[in-house]
Every structure is written in structure tokens, then in C-alpha cells.
Short mmCIF file of N, CA and C in Angstrom, two decimals:
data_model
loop_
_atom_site.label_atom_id
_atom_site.label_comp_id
_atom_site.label_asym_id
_atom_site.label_seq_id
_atom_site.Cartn_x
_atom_site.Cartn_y
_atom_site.Cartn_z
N UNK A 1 -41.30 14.31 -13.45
CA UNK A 1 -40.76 13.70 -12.25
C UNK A 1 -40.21 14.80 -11.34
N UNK A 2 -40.52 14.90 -10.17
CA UNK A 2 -39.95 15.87 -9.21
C UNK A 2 -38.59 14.70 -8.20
N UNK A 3 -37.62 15.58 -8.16
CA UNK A 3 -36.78 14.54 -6.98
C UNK A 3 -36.65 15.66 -6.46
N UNK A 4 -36.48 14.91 -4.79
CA UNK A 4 -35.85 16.08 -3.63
C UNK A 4 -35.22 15.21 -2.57
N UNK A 5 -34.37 16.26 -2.14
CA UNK A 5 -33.89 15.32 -0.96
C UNK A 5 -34.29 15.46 0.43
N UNK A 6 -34.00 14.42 1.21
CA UNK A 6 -34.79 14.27 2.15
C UNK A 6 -33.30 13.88 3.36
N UNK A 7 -33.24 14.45 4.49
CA UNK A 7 -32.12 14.22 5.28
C UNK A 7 -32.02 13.24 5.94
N UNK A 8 -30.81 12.51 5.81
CA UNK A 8 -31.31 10.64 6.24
C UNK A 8 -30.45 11.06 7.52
N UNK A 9 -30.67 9.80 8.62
CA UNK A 9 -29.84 9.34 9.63
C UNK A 9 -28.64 8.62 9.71
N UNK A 10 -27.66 9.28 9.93
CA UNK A 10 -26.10 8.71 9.72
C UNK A 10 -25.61 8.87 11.93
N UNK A 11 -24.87 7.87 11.72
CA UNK A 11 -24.26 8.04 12.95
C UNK A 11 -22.60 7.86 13.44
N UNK A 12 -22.12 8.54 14.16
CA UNK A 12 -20.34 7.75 14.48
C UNK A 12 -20.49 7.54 15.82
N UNK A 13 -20.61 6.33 16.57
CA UNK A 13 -20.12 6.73 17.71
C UNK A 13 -18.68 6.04 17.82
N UNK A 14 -18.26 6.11 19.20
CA UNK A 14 -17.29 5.24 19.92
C UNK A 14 -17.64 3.77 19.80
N UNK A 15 -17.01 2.61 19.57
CA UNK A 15 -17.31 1.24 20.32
C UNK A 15 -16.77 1.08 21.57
N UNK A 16 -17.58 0.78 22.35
CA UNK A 16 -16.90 1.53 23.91
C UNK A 16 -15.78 0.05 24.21
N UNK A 17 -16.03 -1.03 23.49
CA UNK A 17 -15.17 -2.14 23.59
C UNK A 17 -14.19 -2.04 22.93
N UNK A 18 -13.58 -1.28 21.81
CA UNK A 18 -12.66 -1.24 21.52
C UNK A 18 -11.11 -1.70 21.74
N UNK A 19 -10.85 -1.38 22.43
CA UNK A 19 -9.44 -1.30 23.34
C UNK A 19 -9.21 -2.95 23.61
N UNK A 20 -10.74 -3.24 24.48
CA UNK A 20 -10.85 -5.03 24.83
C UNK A 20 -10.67 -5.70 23.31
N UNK A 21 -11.09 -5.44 22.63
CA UNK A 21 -11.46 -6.45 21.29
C UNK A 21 -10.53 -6.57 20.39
N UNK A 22 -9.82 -4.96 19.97
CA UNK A 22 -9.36 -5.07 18.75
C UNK A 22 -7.79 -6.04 18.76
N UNK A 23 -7.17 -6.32 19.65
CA UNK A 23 -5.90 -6.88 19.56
C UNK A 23 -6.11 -8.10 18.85
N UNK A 24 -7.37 -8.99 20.12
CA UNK A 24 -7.90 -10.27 19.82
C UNK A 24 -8.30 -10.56 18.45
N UNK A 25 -8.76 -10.14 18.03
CA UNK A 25 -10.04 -9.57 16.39
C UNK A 25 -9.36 -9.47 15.82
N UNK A 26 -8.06 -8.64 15.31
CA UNK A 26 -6.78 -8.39 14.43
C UNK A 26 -6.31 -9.80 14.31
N UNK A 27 -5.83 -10.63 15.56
CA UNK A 27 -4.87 -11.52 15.66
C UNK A 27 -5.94 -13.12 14.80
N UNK A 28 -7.61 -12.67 14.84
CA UNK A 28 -7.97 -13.75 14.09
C UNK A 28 -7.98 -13.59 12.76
N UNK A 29 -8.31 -12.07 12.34
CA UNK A 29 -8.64 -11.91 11.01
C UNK A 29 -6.89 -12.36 10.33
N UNK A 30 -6.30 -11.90 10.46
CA UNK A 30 -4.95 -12.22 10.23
C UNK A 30 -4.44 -13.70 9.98
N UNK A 31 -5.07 -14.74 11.01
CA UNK A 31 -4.83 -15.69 11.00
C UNK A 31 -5.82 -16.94 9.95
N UNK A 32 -6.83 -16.22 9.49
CA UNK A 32 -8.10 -16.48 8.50
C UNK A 32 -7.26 -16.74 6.79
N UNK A 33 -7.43 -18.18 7.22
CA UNK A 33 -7.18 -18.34 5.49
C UNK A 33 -8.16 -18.01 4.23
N UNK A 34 -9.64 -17.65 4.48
CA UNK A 34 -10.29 -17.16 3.64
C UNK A 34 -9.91 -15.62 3.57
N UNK A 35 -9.67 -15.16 4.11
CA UNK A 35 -9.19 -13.62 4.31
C UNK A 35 -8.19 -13.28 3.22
N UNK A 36 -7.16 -14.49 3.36
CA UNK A 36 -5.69 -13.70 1.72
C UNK A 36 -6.64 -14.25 0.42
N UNK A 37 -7.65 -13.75 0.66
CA UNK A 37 -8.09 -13.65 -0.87
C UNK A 37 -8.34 -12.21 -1.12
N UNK A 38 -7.30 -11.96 -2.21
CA UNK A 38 -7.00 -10.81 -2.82
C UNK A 38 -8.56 -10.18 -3.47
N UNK A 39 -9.13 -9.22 -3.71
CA UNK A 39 -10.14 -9.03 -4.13
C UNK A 39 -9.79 -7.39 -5.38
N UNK A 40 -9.45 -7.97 -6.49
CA UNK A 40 -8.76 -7.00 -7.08
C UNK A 40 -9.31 -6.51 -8.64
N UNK A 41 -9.57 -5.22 -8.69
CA UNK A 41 -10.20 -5.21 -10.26
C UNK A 41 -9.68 -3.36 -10.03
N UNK A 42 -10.32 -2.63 -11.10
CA UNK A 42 -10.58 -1.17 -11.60
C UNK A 42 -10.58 -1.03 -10.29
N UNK A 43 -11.94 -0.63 -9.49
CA UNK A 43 -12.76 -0.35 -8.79
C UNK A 43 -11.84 -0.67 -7.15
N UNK A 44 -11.21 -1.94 -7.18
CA UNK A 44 -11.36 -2.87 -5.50
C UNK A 44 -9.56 -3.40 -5.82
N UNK A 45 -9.02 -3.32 -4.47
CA UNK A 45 -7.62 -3.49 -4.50
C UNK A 45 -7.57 -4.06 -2.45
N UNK A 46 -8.32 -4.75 -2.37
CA UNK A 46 -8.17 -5.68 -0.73
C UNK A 46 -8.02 -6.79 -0.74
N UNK A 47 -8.01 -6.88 0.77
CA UNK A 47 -7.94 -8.44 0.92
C UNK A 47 -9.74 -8.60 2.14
N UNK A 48 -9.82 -9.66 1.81
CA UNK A 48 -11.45 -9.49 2.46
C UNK A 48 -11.65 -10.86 2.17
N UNK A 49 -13.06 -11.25 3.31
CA UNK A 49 -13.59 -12.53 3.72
C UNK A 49 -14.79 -12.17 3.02
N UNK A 50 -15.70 -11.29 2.02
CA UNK A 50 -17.05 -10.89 2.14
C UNK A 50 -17.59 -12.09 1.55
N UNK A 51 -16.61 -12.82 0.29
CA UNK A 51 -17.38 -13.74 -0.09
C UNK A 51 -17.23 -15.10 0.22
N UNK A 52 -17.08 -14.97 2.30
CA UNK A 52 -17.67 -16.42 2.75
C UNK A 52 -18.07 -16.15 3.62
N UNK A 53 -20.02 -16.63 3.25
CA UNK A 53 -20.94 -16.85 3.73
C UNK A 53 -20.56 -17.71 5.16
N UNK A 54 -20.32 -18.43 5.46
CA UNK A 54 -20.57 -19.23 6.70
C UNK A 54 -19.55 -18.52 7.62
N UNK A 55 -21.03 -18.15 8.62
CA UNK A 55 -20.39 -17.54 10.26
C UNK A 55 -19.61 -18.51 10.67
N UNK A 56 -19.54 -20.19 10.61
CA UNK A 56 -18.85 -20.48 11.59
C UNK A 56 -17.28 -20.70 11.47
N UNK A 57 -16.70 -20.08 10.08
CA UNK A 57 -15.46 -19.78 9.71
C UNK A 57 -15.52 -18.37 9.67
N UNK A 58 -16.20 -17.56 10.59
CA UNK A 58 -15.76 -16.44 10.69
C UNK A 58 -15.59 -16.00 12.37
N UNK A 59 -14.01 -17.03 12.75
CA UNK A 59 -14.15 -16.72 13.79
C UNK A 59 -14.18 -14.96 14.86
N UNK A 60 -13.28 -14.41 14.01
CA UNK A 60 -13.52 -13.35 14.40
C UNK A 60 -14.46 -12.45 15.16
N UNK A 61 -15.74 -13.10 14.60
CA UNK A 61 -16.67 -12.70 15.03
C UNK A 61 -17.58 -13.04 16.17
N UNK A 62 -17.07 -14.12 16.98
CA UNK A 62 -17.69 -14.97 17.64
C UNK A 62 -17.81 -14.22 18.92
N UNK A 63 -16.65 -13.29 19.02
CA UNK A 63 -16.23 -12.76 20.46
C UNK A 63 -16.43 -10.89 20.52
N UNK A 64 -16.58 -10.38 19.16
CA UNK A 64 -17.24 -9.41 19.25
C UNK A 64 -18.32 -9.02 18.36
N UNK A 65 -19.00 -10.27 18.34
CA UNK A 65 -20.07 -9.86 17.74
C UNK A 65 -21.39 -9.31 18.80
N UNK A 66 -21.51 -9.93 19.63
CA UNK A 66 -22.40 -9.69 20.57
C UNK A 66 -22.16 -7.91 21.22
N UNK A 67 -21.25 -7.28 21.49
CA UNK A 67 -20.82 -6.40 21.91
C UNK A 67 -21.39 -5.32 20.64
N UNK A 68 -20.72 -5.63 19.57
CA UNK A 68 -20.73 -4.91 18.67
C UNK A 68 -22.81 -4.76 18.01
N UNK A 69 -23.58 -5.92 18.55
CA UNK A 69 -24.41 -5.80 18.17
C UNK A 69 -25.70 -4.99 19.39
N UNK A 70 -24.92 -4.93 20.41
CA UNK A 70 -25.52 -4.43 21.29
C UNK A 70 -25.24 -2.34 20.77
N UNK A 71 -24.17 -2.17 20.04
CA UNK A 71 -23.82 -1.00 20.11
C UNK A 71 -25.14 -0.40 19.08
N UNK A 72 -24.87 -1.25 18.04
CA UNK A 72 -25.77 -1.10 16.98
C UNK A 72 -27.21 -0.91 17.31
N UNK A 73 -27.73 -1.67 18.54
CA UNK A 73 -29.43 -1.77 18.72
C UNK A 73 -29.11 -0.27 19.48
N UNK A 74 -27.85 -0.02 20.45
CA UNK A 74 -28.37 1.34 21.37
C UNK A 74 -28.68 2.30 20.23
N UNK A 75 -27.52 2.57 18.60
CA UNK A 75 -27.68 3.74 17.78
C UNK A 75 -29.27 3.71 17.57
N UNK A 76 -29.68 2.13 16.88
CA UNK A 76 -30.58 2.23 15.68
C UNK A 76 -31.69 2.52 16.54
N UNK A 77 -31.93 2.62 18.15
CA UNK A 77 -33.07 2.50 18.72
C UNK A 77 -33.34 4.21 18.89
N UNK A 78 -31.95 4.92 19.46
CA UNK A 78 -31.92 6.23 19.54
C UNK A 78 -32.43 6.98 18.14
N UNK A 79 -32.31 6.22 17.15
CA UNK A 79 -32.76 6.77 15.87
C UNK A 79 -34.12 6.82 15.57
N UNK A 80 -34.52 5.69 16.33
CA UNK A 80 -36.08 5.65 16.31
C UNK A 80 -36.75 4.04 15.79
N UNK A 81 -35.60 3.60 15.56
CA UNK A 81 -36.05 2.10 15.40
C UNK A 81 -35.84 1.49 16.19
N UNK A 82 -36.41 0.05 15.60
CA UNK A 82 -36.81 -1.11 16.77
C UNK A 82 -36.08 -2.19 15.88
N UNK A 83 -36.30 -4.04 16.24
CA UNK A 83 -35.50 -4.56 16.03
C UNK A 83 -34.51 -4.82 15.30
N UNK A 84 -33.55 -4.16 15.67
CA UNK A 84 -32.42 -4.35 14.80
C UNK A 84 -31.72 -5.50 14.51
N UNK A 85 -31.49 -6.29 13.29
CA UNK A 85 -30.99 -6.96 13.09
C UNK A 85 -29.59 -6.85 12.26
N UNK A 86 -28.55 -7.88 12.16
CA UNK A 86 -27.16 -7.50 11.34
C UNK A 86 -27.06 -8.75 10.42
N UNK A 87 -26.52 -8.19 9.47
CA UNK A 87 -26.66 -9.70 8.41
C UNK A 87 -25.12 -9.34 7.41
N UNK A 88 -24.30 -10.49 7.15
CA UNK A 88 -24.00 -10.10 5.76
C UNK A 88 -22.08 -9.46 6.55
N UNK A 89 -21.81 -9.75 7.69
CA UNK A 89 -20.37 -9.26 8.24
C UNK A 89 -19.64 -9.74 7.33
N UNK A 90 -18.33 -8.85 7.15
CA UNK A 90 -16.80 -8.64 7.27
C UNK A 90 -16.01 -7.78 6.81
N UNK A 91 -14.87 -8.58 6.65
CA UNK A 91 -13.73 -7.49 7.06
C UNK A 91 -13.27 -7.01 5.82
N UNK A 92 -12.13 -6.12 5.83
CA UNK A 92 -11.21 -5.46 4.73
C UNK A 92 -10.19 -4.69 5.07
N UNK A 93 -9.12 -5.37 4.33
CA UNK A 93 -7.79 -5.07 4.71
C UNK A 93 -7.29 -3.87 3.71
N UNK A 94 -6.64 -2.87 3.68
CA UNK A 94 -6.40 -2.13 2.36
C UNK A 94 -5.02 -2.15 2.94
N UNK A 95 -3.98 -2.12 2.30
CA UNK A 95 -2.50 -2.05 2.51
C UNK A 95 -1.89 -1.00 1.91
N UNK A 96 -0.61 -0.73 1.64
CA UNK A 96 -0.41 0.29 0.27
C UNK A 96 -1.06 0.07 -0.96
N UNK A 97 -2.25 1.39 -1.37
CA UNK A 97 -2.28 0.95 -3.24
C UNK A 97 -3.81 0.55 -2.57
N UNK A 98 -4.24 -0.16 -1.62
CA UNK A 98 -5.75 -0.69 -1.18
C UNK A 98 -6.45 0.46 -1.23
N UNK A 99 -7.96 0.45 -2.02
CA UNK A 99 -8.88 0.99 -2.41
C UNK A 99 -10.01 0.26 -2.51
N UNK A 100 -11.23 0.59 -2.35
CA UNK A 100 -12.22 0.00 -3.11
C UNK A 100 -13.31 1.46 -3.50
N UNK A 101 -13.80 1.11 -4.87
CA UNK A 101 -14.17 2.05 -5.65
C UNK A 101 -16.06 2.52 -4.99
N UNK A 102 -16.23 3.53 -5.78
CA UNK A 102 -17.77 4.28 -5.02
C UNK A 102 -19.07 3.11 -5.34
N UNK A 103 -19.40 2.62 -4.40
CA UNK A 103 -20.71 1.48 -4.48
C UNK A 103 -21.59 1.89 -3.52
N UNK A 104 -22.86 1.15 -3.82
CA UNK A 104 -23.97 1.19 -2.37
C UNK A 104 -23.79 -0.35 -2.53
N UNK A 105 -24.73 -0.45 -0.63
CA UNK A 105 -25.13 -1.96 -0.75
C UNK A 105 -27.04 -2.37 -1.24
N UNK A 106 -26.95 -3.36 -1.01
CA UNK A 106 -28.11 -4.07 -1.54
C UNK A 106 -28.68 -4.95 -0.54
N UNK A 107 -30.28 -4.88 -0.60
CA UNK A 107 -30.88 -5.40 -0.25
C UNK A 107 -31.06 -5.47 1.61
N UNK A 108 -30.88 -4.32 2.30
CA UNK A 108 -30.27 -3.94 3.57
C UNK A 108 -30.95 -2.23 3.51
N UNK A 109 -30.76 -1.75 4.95
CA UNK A 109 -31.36 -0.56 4.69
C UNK A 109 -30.22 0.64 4.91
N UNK A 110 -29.42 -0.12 6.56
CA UNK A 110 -27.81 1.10 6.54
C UNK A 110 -27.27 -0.20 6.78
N UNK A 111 -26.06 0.65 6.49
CA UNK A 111 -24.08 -0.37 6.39
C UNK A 111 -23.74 0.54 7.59
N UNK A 112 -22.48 -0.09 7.86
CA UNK A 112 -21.54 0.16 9.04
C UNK A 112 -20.28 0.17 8.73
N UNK A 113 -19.03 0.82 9.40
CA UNK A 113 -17.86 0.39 9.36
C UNK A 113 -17.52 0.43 10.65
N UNK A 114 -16.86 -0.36 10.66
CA UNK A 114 -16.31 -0.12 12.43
C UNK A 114 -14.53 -0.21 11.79
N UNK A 115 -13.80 0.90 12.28
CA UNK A 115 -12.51 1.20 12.00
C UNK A 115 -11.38 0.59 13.16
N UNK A 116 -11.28 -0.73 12.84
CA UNK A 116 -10.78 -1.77 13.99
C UNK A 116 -9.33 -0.94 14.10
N UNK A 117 -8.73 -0.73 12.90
CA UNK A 117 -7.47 -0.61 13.13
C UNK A 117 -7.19 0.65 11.79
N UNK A 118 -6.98 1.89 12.38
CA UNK A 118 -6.55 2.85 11.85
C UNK A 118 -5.74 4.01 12.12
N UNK A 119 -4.46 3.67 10.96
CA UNK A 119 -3.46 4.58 11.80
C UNK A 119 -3.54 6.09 11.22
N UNK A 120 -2.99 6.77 12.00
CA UNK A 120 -3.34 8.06 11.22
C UNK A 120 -2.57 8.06 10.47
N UNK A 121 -3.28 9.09 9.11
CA UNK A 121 -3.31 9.43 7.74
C UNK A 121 -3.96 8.20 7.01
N UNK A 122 -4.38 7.16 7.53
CA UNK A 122 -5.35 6.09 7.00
C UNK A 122 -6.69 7.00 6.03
N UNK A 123 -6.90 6.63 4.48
CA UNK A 123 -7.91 7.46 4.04
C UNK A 123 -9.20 7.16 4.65
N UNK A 124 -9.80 7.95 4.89
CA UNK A 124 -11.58 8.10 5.68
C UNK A 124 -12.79 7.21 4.55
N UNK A 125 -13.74 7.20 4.75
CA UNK A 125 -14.66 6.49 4.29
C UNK A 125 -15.38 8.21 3.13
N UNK A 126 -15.39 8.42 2.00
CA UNK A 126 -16.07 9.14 1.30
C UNK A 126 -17.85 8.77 1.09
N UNK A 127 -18.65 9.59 1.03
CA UNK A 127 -19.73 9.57 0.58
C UNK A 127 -20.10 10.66 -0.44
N UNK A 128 -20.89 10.48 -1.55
CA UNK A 128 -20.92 11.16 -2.73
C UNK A 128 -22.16 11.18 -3.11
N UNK A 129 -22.60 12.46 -3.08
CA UNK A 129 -24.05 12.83 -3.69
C UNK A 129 -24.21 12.72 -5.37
N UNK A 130 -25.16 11.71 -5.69
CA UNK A 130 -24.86 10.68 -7.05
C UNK A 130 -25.61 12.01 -7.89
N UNK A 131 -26.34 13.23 -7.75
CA UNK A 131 -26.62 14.05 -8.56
C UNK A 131 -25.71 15.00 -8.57
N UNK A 132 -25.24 15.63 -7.65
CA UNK A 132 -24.40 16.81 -7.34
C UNK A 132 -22.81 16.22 -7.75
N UNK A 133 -22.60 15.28 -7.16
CA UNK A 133 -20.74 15.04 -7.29
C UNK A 133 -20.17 15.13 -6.43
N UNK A 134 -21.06 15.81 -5.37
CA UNK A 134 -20.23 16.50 -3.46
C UNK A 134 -19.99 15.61 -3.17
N UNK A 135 -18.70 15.84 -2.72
CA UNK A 135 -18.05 14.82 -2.03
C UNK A 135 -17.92 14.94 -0.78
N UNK A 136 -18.79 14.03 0.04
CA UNK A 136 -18.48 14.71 1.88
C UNK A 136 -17.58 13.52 2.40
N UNK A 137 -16.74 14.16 3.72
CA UNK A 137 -15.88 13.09 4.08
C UNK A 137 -15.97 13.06 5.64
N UNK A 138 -16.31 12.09 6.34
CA UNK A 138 -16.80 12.39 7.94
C UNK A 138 -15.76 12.51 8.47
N UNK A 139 -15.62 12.84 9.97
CA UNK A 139 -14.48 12.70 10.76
C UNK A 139 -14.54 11.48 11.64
N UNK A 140 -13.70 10.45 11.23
CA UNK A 140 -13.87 9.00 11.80
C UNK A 140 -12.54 8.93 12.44
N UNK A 141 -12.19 8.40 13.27
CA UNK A 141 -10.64 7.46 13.76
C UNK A 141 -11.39 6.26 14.42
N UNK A 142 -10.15 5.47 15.02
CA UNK A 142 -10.17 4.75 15.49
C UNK A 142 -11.04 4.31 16.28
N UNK A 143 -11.40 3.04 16.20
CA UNK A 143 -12.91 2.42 17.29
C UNK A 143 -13.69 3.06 17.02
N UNK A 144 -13.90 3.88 16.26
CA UNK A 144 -15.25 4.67 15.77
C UNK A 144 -16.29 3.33 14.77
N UNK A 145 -17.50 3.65 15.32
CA UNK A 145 -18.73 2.54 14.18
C UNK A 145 -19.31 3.84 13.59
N UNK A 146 -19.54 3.46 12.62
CA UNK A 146 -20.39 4.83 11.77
C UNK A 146 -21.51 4.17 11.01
N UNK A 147 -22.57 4.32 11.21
CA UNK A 147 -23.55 3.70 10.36
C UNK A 147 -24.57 4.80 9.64
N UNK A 148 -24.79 3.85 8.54
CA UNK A 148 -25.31 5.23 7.01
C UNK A 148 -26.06 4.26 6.50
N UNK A 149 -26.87 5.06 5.98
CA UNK A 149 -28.25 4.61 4.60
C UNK A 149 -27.24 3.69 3.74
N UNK A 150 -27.76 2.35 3.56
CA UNK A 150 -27.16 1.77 2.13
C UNK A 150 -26.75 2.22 1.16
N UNK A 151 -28.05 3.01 0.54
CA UNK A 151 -28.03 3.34 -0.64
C UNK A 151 -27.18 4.79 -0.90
N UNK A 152 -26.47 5.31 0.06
CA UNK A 152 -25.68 6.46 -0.36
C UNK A 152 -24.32 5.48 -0.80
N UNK A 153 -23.72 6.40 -2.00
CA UNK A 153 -22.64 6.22 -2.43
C UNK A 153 -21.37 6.15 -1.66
N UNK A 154 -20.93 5.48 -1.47
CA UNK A 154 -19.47 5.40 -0.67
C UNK A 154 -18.50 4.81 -1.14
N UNK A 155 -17.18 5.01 -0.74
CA UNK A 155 -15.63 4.81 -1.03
C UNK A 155 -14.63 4.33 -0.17
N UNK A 156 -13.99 3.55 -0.12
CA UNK A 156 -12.31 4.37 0.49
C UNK A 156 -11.69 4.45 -0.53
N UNK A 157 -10.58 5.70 -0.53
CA UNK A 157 -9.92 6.11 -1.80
C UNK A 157 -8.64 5.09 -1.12
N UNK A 158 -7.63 5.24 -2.12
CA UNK A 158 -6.80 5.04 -2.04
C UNK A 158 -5.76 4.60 -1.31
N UNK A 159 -4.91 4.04 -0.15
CA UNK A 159 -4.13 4.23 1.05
C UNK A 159 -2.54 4.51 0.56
N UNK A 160 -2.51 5.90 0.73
CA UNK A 160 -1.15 6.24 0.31
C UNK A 160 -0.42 5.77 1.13
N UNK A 161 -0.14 5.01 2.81
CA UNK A 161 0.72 5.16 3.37
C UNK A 161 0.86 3.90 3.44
N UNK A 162 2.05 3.65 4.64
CA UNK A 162 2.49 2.20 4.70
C UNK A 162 2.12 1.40 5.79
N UNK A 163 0.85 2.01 6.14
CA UNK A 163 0.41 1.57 7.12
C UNK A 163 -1.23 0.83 6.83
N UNK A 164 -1.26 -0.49 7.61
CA UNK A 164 -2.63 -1.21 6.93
C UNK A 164 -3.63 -0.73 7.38
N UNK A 165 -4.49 -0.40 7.29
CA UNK A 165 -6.17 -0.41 7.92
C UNK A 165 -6.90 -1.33 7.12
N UNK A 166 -7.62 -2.03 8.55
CA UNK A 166 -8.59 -2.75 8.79
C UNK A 166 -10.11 -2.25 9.05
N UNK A 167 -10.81 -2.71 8.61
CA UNK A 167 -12.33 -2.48 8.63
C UNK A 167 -13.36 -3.65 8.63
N UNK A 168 -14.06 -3.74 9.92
CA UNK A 168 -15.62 -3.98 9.42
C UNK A 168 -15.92 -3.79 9.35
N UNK A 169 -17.37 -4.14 8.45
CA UNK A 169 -18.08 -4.43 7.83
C UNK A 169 -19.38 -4.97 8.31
N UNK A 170 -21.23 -4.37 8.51
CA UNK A 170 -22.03 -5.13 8.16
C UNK A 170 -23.41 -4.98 7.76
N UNK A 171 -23.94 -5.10 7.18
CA UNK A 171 -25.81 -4.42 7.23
C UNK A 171 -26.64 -5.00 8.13
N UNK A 172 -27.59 -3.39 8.30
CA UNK A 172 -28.47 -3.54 9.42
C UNK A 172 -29.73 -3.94 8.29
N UNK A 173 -30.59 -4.17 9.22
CA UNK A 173 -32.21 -4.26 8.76
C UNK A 173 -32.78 -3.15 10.08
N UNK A 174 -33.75 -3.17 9.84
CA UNK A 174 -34.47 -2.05 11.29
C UNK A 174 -35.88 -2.15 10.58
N UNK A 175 -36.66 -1.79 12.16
CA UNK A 175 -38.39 -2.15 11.74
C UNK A 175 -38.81 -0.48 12.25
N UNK A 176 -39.75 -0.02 12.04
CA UNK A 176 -40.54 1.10 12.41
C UNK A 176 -42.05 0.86 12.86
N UNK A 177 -42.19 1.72 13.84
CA UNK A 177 -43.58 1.47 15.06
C UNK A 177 -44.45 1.87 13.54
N UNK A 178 -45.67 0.94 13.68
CA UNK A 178 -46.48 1.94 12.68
C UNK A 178 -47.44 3.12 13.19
N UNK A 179 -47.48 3.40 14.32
CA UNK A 179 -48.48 4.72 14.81
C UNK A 179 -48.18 5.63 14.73
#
């Protein structure tokens, strides 16, 4: 068996809506009774909506989703793809002690975070080369979307401080020209 690596497409930009959205967006996720579900083991120490399926209790999303999906078609198109689609949103709260442990996703091709609400010294998003052990860590803040290959390993460590960060959450699909 030969393996090699091959350099994938990762991106951070700005969400240029930011500023407009995040007050609104905070004040629903907050107010989301599927949301205080604790999501807690080894690995995961949040609070998160991931496991409810139905958009139409996810209001949050109603008012920046469109914005946020327009940001996504400008990256994924500059990358070289075509219809981009998003499937599979939400959020995550980490508080003091909030972590969730190194996973990929499934069945999707890149994930996203969009860093709704991050104060500084908030821990960064890790990615980890599953042969080597390298641990790379991007430079993200606030209103930043960052979108990455599924299948790379990723984290948030720990949140030492006393301050919450918030995150979405969602997977893309993307098509390629065949010529």
C-alpha cells in the first residue's frame, strides 16, 4: 500500500453579516429549549441542538441562514466548485470545562464553523494529522467561517476561561465540472 498526501482546500473568511446577525442569533439560540441539552461524555462537555433534526425548531436559523449560505456558495465556488449545498446545521455552546473531543464528520465532504461569539482567549478549533500527531491550530476570531475537508481530524480543547463561546455548525456537499 503506498499513502501520500495530497493538499486539500481549507478556508477562513469574514461573514461580512456578522455584526447584523450575531446579537439576534445569540438571543434565539439561548432562548431554544432543545439547546439545554447537555451533551456530555469522555470526549464532549456542551450544550448543543445537533440532535434535532427539524429546521422548523431551529429558529435561529431562519434569519441567517440565507446570508450565511450565500457566503458559503461565494468560498466553495472560488474553490472551484459548483452547487453548493448545506445540510445537517447547529450550534454549540462550550462554557467553563466545555470541550468536545478529536472527530471527523460523515457522510458530507467539508464542515464549517462560523465563530458567532468568541471572546478572546476562547480555545481555537485544532486539526490533527491522524498519521503524524501534528497538531495545527488556525488563526480564527470572531465572525470568522472557516470551512475544511470532513474527514480531517478536529477538536475544541478545552475552555479554560469564564467566558462562553458559541459556534456553528454545518456540512457542505459540492459538485465538480467534469471536463
Amino acid at each position: 500500500m503506498k499513502i501520500f498526501n495530497y493538499d486539500s482546500l481549507c478556508s477562513i473568511d469574514k461573514f461580512p453579516e456578522h455584526e447584523k446577525y450575531k446579537d439576534q442569533t445569540l438571543k434565539l439560540i439561548n432562548s431554544d429549549p432543545s439547546g439545554k441539552n447537555l451533551k456530555k461524555g469522555n470526549t464532549m462537555d456542551i450544550f448543543s441542538d445537533w440532535s434535532t433534526d427539524n429546521y422548523s425548531t431551529k429558529l435561529y436559523w431562519r434569519n441567517i441562514g440565507e446570508p450565511i449560505y450565500q457566503c458559503v456558495k461565494n468560498v466553495t465556488t472560488e474553490m472551484g466548485y459548483r452547487n453548493a449545498s448545506l445540510a445537517n446545521f447547529w450550534y454549540q455552546q462550550y462554557n467553563k470545562g466545555g470541550k468536545h473531543g478529536w472527530h471527523v464528520h460523515e457522510y458530507c465532504m467539508f464542515t464549517s464553523v462560523y465563530y458567532l461569539e468568541f471572546p478572546e482567549g476562547s480555545p481555537r478549533t485544532e486539526f490533527k494529522n491522524t498519521m503524524t500527531n501534528e497538531v495545527f491550530v488556525p488563526d480564527v476570531e470572531e465572525g470568522d467561517i472557516m470551512i475544511f475537508p470532513s474527514f480531517i481530524a478536529h477538536r475544541s480543547p478545552i475552555n479554560d476561561t469564564d467566558n462562553r463561546k458559541t459556534i456553528l455548525s454545518w456540512n457542505i456537499n459540492v459538485q465538480v465540472d467534469t471536463e
